[in-house]
Amino acid sequence: MSGFKKFLLRGNVIELAVAVVIGAAFTSIVNSFVKDLLTPAISAIAGKPDFGSLTLQIGNATISYGNFLNALVSFLIVATVLYFFLVKPYELLMARFGPTGKETRDCPECLTEVPKAASRCSACTAQLAPVS
């Protein structure tokens, strides 16, 4: 039981749980932005953006590809919104306020990335000179 308690109290498990909850909440915000703001704006410019009724008849089979197109367009809009309103600002913030120095270095023997404070390479066990 103590092993399970240690597992639950690890920082990365708590961080992952918080990330999942925040991700779920953020999903509803992004979906609302797409559904309530972007889709009506696109509709005003290009007509009604609903492809749900598009089908293709091949023999006796009916292929309803309109719903797939709706999902694809929605995905592209969500991905664009996430990129420009989350990823891009985050990259700008990290470039401005993030860590300034590289925390790792390359092993001179095998070129594996090792922490700066390491005295041996974890891949080839070569002795490494200390770096400050």
C-alpha positions as YAML, in Angstrom:
chain: A
units: angstrom
residues:
- id: 1
  name: MET
  ca: [0.00, 0.00, 0.00]
- id: 2
  name: SER
  ca: [2.88, 2.39, 0.70]
- id: 3
  name: GLY
  ca: [4.14, 1.95, -2.86]
- id: 4
  name: PHE
  ca: [0.76, 3.00, -4.22]
- id: 5
  name: LYS
  ca: [0.73, 6.02, -1.91]
- id: 6
  name: LYS
  ca: [4.21, 7.03, -3.11]
- id: 7
  name: PHE
  ca: [3.07, 6.64, -6.73]
- id: 8
  name: LEU
  ca: [0.03, 8.87, -6.17]
- id: 9
  name: LEU
  ca: [2.04, 11.53, -4.38]
- id: 10
  name: ARG
  ca: [4.66, 11.84, -7.09]
- id: 11
  name: GLY
  ca: [4.70, 15.27, -8.65]
- id: 12
  name: ASN
  ca: [4.26, 14.08, -12.23]
- id: 13
  name: VAL
  ca: [1.05, 12.14, -11.43]
- id: 14
  name: ILE
  ca: [-0.52, 15.22, -9.85]
- id: 15
  name: GLU
  ca: [0.67, 17.40, -12.74]
- id: 16
  name: LEU
  ca: [-0.81, 14.94, -15.24]
- id: 17
  name: ALA
  ca: [-4.16, 14.90, -13.43]
- id: 18
  name: VAL
  ca: [-4.27, 18.71, -13.39]
- id: 19
  name: ALA
  ca: [-3.34, 18.80, -17.09]
- id: 20
  name: VAL
  ca: [-6.17, 16.41, -17.99]
- id: 21
  name: VAL
  ca: [-8.74, 18.46, -16.05]
- id: 22
  name: ILE
  ca: [-7.53, 21.76, -17.51]
- id: 23
  name: GLY
  ca: [-7.41, 20.17, -20.97]
- id: 24
  name: ALA
  ca: [-11.03, 19.08, -20.68]
- id: 25
  name: ALA
  ca: [-12.10, 22.56, -19.58]
- id: 26
  name: PHE
  ca: [-10.04, 24.17, -22.33]
- id: 27
  name: THR
  ca: [-11.61, 21.84, -24.91]
- id: 28
  name: SER
  ca: [-15.06, 23.23, -24.14]
- id: 29
  name: ILE
  ca: [-13.73, 26.78, -24.52]
- id: 30
  name: VAL
  ca: [-12.12, 26.03, -27.89]
- id: 31
  name: ASN
  ca: [-15.19, 24.14, -29.15]
- id: 32
  name: SER
  ca: [-17.43, 27.05, -28.14]
- id: 33
  name: PHE
  ca: [-15.09, 29.49, -29.89]
- id: 34
  name: VAL
  ca: [-15.26, 27.45, -33.09]
- id: 35
  name: LYS
  ca: [-19.00, 26.69, -32.94]
- id: 36
  name: ASP
  ca: [-20.30, 30.05, -31.68]
- id: 37
  name: LEU
  ca: [-17.86, 32.55, -33.21]
- id: 38
  name: LEU
  ca: [-15.82, 31.17, -36.11]
- id: 39
  name: THR
  ca: [-18.43, 28.99, -37.81]
- id: 40
  name: PRO
  ca: [-21.03, 31.81, -37.98]
- id: 41
  name: ALA
  ca: [-18.34, 34.17, -39.30]
- id: 42
  name: ILE
  ca: [-17.42, 31.66, -42.03]
- id: 43
  name: SER
  ca: [-21.12, 31.14, -42.74]
- id: 44
  name: ALA
  ca: [-21.63, 34.89, -43.20]
- id: 45
  name: ILE
  ca: [-18.77, 35.04, -45.71]
- id: 46
  name: ALA
  ca: [-19.04, 31.76, -47.63]
- id: 47
  name: GLY
  ca: [-22.58, 30.54, -47.08]
- id: 48
  name: LYS
  ca: [-23.71, 27.77, -44.75]
- id: 49
  name: PRO
  ca: [-20.62, 25.65, -43.91]
- id: 50
  name: ASP
  ca: [-22.49, 22.37, -43.36]
- id: 51
  name: PHE
  ca: [-21.53, 19.46, -45.58]
- id: 52
  name: GLY
  ca: [-23.56, 16.84, -43.66]
- id: 53
  name: SER
  ca: [-25.96, 16.15, -46.52]
- id: 54
  name: LEU
  ca: [-23.25, 15.33, -49.09]
- id: 55
  name: THR
  ca: [-23.37, 11.70, -50.20]
- id: 56
  name: LEU
  ca: [-21.99, 9.53, -52.97]
- id: 57
  name: GLN
  ca: [-24.06, 6.73, -54.49]
- id: 58
  name: ILE
  ca: [-22.10, 3.69, -55.72]
- id: 59
  name: GLY
  ca: [-24.44, 0.88, -56.76]
- id: 60
  name: ASN
  ca: [-26.63, 0.12, -53.76]
- id: 61
  name: ALA
  ca: [-24.20, 1.70, -51.29]
- id: 62
  name: THR
  ca: [-24.47, 5.27, -50.09]
- id: 63
  name: ILE
  ca: [-21.26, 6.88, -48.84]
- id: 64
  name: SER
  ca: [-21.98, 9.85, -46.56]
- id: 65
  name: TYR
  ca: [-18.74, 11.79, -46.77]
- id: 66
  name: GLY
  ca: [-20.31, 15.10, -45.72]
- id: 67
  name: ASN
  ca: [-20.03, 14.38, -42.00]
- id: 68
  name: PHE
  ca: [-16.37, 13.53, -42.48]
- id: 69
  name: LEU
  ca: [-15.83, 16.86, -44.23]
- id: 70
  name: ASN
  ca: [-17.60, 18.65, -41.34]
- id: 71
  name: ALA
  ca: [-15.32, 16.91, -38.83]
- id: 72
  name: LEU
  ca: [-12.24, 17.69, -40.94]
- id: 73
  name: VAL
  ca: [-13.10, 21.38, -41.24]
- id: 74
  name: SER
  ca: [-13.85, 21.55, -37.52]
- id: 75
  name: PHE
  ca: [-10.53, 19.88, -36.71]
- id: 76
  name: LEU
  ca: [-8.60, 22.28, -38.93]
- id: 77
  name: ILE
  ca: [-10.28, 25.27, -37.32]
- id: 78
  name: VAL
  ca: [-9.61, 23.94, -33.80]
- id: 79
  name: ALA
  ca: [-5.97, 23.20, -34.67]
- id: 80
  name: THR
  ca: [-5.54, 26.70, -36.11]
- id: 81
  name: VAL
  ca: [-7.13, 28.32, -33.05]
- id: 82
  name: LEU
  ca: [-4.95, 26.27, -30.70]
- id: 83
  name: TYR
  ca: [-1.82, 27.12, -32.63]
- id: 84
  name: PHE
  ca: [-2.38, 30.87, -32.81]
- id: 85
  name: PHE
  ca: [-3.97, 31.37, -29.39]
- id: 86
  name: LEU
  ca: [-2.03, 28.87, -27.28]
- id: 87
  name: VAL
  ca: [1.12, 27.48, -28.89]
- id: 88
  name: LYS
  ca: [2.42, 30.68, -30.50]
- id: 89
  name: PRO
  ca: [1.93, 32.89, -27.39]
- id: 90
  name: TYR
  ca: [3.50, 30.17, -25.22]
- id: 91
  name: GLU
  ca: [6.55, 30.02, -27.50]
- id: 92
  name: LEU
  ca: [6.88, 33.80, -27.35]
- id: 93
  name: LEU
  ca: [6.63, 33.79, -23.55]
- id: 94
  name: MET
  ca: [9.18, 31.00, -23.22]
- id: 95
  name: ALA
  ca: [11.57, 32.77, -25.59]
- id: 96
  name: ARG
  ca: [11.29, 35.92, -23.51]
- id: 97
  name: PHE
  ca: [11.04, 34.59, -19.95]
- id: 98
  name: GLY
  ca: [12.08, 30.93, -20.18]
- id: 99
  name: PRO
  ca: [15.35, 29.34, -19.09]
- id: 100
  name: THR
  ca: [18.30, 31.10, -20.63]
- id: 101
  name: GLY
  ca: [20.97, 28.42, -20.62]
- id: 102
  name: LYS
  ca: [21.03, 24.88, -21.92]
- id: 103
  name: GLU
  ca: [20.76, 22.37, -19.05]
- id: 104
  name: THR
  ca: [22.51, 19.57, -20.97]
- id: 105
  name: ARG
  ca: [25.68, 19.02, -22.91]
- id: 106
  name: ASP
  ca: [26.89, 16.45, -25.43]
- id: 107
  name: CYS
  ca: [29.15, 13.61, -24.37]
- id: 108
  name: PRO
  ca: [32.45, 14.00, -26.27]
- id: 109
  name: GLU
  ca: [32.70, 10.22, -26.77]
- id: 110
  name: CYS
  ca: [29.23, 9.18, -28.00]
- id: 111
  name: LEU
  ca: [27.49, 12.56, -28.51]
- id: 112
  name: THR
  ca: [24.59, 11.58, -26.23]
- id: 113
  name: GLU
  ca: [22.93, 14.46, -24.39]
- id: 114
  name: VAL
  ca: [23.80, 14.37, -20.68]
- id: 115
  name: PRO
  ca: [23.03, 16.79, -17.83]
- id: 116
  name: LYS
  ca: [25.67, 19.46, -17.23]
- id: 117
  name: ALA
  ca: [26.25, 18.25, -13.68]
- id: 118
  name: ALA
  ca: [26.91, 14.63, -14.75]
- id: 119
  name: SER
  ca: [30.37, 13.21, -14.15]
- id: 120
  name: ARG
  ca: [29.75, 10.12, -16.31]
- id: 121
  name: CYS
  ca: [27.79, 9.57, -19.53]
- id: 122
  name: SER
  ca: [24.76, 7.34, -18.98]
- id: 123
  name: ALA
  ca: [25.12, 5.81, -22.45]
- id: 124
  name: CYS
  ca: [28.83, 5.02, -22.77]
- id: 125
  name: THR
  ca: [29.98, 5.58, -19.15]
- id: 126
  name: ALA
  ca: [32.78, 7.90, -20.29]
- id: 127
  name: GLN
  ca: [34.27, 10.11, -17.59]
- id: 128
  name: LEU
  ca: [33.15, 13.72, -18.09]
- id: 129
  name: ALA
  ca: [34.87, 16.89, -16.96]
- id: 130
  name: PRO
  ca: [32.72, 19.05, -14.65]
- id: 131
  name: VAL
  ca: [30.97, 21.99, -16.28]
- id: 132
  name: SER
  ca: [29.64, 24.94, -14.37]
...
